[in-house]
CSV table of C-alpha atoms in Angstrom, one decimal:
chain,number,residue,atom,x,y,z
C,57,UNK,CA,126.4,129.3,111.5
C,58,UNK,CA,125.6,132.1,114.1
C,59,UNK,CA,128.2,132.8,116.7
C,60,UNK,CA,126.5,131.5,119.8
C,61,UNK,CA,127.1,127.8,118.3
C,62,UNK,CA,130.7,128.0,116.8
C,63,UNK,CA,133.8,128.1,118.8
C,64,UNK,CA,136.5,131.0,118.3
C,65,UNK,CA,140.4,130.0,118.4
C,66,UNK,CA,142.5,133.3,118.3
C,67,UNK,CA,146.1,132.7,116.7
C,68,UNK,CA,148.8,134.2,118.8
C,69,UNK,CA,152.4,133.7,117.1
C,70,UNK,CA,154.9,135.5,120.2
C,71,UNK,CA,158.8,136.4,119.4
C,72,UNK,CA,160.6,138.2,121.4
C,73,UNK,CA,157.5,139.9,123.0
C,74,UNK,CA,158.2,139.5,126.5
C,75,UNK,CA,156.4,143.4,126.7
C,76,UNK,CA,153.3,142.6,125.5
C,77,UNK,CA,152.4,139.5,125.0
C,78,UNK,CA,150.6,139.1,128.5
C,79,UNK,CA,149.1,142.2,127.9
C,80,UNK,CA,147.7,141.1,124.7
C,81,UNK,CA,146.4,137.9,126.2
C,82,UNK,CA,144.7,139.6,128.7
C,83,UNK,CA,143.4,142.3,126.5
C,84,UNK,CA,142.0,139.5,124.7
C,85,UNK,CA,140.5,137.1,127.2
C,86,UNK,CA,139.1,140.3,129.1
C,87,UNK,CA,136.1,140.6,126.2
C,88,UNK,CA,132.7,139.4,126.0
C,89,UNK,CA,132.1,137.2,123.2
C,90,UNK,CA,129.2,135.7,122.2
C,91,UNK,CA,130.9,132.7,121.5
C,92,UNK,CA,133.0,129.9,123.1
C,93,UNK,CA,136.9,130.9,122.5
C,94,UNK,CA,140.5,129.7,123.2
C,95,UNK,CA,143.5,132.0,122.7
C,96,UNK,CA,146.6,129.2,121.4
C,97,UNK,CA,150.1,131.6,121.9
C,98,UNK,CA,153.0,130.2,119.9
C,99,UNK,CA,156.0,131.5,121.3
C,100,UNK,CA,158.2,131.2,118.0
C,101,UNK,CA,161.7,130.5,119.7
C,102,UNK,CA,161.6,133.7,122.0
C,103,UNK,CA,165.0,134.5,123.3
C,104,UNK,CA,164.1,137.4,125.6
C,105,UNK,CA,161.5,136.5,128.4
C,106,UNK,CA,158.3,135.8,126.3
C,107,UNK,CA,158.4,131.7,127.9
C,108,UNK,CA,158.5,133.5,131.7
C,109,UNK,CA,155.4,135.4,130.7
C,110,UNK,CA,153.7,132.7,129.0
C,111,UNK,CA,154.3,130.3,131.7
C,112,UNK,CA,152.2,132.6,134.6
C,113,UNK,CA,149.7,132.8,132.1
C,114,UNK,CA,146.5,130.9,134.3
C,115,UNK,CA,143.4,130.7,132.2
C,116,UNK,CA,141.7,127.4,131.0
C,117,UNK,CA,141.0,129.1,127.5
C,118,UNK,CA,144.3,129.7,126.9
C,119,UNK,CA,146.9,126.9,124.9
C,120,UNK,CA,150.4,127.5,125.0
C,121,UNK,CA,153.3,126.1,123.1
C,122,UNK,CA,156.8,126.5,121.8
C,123,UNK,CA,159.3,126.3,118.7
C,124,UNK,CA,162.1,125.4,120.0
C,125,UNK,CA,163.8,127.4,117.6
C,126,UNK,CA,162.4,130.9,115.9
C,127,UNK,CA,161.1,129.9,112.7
C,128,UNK,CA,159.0,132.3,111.4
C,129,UNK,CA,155.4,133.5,112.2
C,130,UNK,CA,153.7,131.5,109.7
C,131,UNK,CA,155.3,128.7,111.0
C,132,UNK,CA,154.1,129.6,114.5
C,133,UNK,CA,150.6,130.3,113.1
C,134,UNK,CA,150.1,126.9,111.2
C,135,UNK,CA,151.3,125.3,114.6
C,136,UNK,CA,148.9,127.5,116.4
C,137,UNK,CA,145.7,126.1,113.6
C,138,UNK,CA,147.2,122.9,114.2
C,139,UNK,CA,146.3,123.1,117.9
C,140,UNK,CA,143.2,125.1,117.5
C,141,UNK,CA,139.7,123.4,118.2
C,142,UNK,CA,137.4,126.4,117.2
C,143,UNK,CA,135.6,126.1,114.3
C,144,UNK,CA,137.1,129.8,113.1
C,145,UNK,CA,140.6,131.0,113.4
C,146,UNK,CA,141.9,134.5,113.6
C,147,UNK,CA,145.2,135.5,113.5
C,148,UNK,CA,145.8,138.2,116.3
C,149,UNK,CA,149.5,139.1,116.6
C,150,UNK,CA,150.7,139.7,120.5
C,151,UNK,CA,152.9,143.7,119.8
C,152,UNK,CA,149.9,145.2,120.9
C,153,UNK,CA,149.2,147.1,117.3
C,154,UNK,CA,145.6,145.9,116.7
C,155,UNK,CA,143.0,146.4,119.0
C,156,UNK,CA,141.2,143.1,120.7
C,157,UNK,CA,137.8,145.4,120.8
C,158,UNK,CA,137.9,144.6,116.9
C,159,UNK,CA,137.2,140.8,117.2
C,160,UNK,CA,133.5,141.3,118.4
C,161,UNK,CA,133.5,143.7,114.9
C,162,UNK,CA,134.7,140.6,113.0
C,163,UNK,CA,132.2,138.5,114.4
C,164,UNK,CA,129.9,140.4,113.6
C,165,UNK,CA,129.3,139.6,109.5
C,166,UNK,CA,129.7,136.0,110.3
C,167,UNK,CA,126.7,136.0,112.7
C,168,UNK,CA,124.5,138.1,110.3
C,169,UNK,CA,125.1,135.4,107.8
C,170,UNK,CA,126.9,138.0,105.3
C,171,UNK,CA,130.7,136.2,105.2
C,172,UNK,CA,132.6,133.6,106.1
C,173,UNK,CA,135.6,135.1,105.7
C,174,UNK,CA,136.5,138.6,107.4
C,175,UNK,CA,139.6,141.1,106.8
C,176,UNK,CA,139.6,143.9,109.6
C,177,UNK,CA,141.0,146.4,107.3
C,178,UNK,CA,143.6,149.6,108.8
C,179,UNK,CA,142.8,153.5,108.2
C,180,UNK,CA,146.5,154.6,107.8
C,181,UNK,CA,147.5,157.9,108.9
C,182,UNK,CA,149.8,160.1,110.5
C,183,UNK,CA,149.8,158.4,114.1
C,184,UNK,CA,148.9,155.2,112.7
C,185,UNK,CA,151.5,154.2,110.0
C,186,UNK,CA,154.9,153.1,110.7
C,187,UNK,CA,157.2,155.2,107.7
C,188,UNK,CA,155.9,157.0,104.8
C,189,UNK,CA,157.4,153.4,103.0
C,190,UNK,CA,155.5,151.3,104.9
C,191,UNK,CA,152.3,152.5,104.0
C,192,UNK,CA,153.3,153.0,99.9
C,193,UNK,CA,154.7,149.0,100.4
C,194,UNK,CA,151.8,147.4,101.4
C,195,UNK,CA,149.4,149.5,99.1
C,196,UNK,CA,151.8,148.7,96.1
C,197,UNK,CA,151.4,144.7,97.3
C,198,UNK,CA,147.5,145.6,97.7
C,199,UNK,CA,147.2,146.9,94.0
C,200,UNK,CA,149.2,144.4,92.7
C,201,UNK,CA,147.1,141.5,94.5
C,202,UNK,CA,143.9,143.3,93.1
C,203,UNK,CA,145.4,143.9,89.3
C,204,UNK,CA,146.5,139.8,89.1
C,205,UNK,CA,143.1,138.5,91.0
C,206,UNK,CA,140.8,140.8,89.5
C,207,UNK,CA,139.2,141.8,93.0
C,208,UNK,CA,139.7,145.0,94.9
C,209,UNK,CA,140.7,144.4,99.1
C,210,UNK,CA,141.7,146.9,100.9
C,211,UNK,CA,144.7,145.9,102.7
C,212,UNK,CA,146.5,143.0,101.7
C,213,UNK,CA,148.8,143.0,105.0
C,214,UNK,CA,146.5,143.0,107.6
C,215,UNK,CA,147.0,140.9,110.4
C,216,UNK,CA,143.4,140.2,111.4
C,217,UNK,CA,142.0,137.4,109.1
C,218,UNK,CA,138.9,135.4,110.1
C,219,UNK,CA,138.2,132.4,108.5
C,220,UNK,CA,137.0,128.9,108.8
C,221,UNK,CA,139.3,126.5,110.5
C,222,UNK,CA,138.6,124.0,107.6
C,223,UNK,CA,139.0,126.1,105.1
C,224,UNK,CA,142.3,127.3,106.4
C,225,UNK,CA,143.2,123.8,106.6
C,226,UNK,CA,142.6,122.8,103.1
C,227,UNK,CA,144.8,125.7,102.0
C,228,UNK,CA,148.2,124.2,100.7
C,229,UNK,CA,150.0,127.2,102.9
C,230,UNK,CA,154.2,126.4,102.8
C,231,UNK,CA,155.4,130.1,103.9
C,232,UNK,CA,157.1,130.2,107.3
C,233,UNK,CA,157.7,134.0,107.4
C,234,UNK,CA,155.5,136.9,107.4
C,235,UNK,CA,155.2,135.6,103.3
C,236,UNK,CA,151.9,133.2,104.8
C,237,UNK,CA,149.9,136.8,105.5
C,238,UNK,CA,150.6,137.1,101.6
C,239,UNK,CA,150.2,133.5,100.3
C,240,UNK,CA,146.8,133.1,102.5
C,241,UNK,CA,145.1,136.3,100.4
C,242,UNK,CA,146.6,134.9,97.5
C,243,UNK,CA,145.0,131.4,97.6
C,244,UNK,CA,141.5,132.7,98.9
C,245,UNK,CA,141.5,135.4,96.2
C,246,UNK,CA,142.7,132.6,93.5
C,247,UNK,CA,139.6,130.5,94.9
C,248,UNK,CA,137.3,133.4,94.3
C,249,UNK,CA,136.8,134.2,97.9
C,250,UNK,CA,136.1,137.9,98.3
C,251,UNK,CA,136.7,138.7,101.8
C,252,UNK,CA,134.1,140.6,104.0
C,253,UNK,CA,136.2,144.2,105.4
C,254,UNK,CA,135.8,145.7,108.2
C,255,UNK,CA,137.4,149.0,109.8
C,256,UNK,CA,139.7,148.7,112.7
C,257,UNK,CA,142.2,150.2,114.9
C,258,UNK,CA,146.1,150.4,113.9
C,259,UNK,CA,148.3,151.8,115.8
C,260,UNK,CA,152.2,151.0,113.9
C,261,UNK,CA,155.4,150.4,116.4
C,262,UNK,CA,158.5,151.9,115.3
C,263,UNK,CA,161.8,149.7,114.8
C,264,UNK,CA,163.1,150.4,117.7
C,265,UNK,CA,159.9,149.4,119.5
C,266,UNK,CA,160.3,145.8,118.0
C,267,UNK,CA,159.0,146.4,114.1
C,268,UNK,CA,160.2,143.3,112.3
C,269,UNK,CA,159.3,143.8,109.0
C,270,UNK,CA,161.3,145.2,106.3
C,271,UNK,CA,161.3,146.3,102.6
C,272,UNK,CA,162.2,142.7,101.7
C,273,UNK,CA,159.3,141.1,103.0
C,274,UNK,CA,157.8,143.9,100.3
C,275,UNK,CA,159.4,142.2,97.6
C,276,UNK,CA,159.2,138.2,98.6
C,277,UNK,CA,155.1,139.7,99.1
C,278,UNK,CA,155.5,140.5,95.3
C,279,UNK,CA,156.7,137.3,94.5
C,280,UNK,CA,154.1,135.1,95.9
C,281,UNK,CA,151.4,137.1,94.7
C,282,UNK,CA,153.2,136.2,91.0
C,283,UNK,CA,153.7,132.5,92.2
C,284,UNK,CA,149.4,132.3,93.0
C,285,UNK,CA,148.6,134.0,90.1
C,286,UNK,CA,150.9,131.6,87.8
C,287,UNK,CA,149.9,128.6,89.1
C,288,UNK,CA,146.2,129.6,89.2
C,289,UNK,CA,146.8,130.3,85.3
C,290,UNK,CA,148.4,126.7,84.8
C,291,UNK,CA,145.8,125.2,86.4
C,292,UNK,CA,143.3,126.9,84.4
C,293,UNK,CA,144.3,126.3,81.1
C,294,UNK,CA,144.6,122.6,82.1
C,295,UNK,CA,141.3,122.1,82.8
C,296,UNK,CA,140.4,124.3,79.6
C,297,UNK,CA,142.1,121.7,77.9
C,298,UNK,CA,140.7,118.7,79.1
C,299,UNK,CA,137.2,119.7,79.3
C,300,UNK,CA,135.2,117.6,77.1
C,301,UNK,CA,133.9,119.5,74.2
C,302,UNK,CA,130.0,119.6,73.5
C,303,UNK,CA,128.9,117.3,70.5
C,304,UNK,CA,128.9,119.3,66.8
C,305,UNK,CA,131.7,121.6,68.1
């Protein structure tokens, strides 16, 4: 499917981003595609002034809901697919650290024909990267994902993951948290799906610019990747056993 005949719905989980999230719709609407697209903004229980901004927001593309209560970007982002009526999703968070100019990028290998799934992947580096431990966690999650799935991505933690709406759907995704950027890789990569990766932009806020993730979300990363992998090895060895053996074996 080329792009000019599939429709684009962006992702756009919001808490407590009352400072950028209009700027990040705008940012986004504001491009050329060479597609038909929708922007769907989840505001995940906001309890700053994220609803205010939302609500001035006055574009036809654009779909906006609410959680009533914050309960957790994957949460917000399988409401958001829920909503969507694109026939490719990607996830595009609204703090302003990835570029929009990187969606036409994306788009790019899925109109050449070359994937149907794309991973814009970061360069980290000294203006880039959030904490020296930031950088180490996710490319200790990265290795780890690689080691168990036998595959080698790039970034593991990246926000920016294009991918078929139906195939999204058919994933049995049950993280609420920032755990779904995790379990999503994890299923795709226990499917065999090798993602396409492309460079993009990063540019990391600080925690007192509104960071939200922590060193535990390292370690619950960890233990999904271990929850895939082991059910993915179950699975396996189920239907090693019950396939039907050739005759004279």
């Amino acid at each position: 499917m080329g792009t000019q005949s599939l429709k684009l719905s962006i992702l756009m989980p919001a808490y407590n981003e009352a400072g950028t999230v209009g700027i990040a719709v705008k940012r986004v609407l504001d491009l050329q595609y060479p597609c038909d697209m929708e922007v769907v903004v989840v505001d995940d229980g906001s309890a700053d002034h994220t609803s205010e901004v939302l609500a001035a927001i006055d574009d036809p593309r654009v779909v906006i809901t609410a959680h009533a209560a914050n309960r957790g970007k994957g949460a917000a982002v399988r409401t958001a697919a829920s909503l969507a009526t694109g026939d490719y999703l990607l996830i595009f968070d609204a703090d302003l650290e990835y570029s929009p100019d990187d969606i036409l990028s994306m788009l790019a290998p899925v109109s050449r024909g070359d994937a149907e799934v794309v991973y814009g992947v970061r360069k980290f580096g000294a203006s880039t990267a959030h904490s020296f431990w930031f950088v180490i966690g996710n490319r200790v999650n990265t290795f780890t994902a690689n080691a168990l799935f036998n595959t080698w991505i790039s970034d593991l933690h990246t926000c920016l993951k294009l991918l078929p709406a139906s195939l999204f759907r058919e994933l049995p995704l049950t993280e609420n948290r920032f755990g779904l950027d995790t379990e999503l890789t994890a299923i795709l990569l226990a499917r065999g799906v090798r993602p396409w990766e492309v460079p993009v932009h990063y540019k990391a806020r600080s925690r007192e610019e509104g960071k939200k993730l922590t060193w535990g979300d390292g370690v619950v990363a960890t233990k999904i990747l271990l929850r895939v992998r082991t059910r993915k090895a179950i699975t396996d060895r189920r239907a090693r056993l019950h396939r039907p053996r050739a005759r004279g074996a």
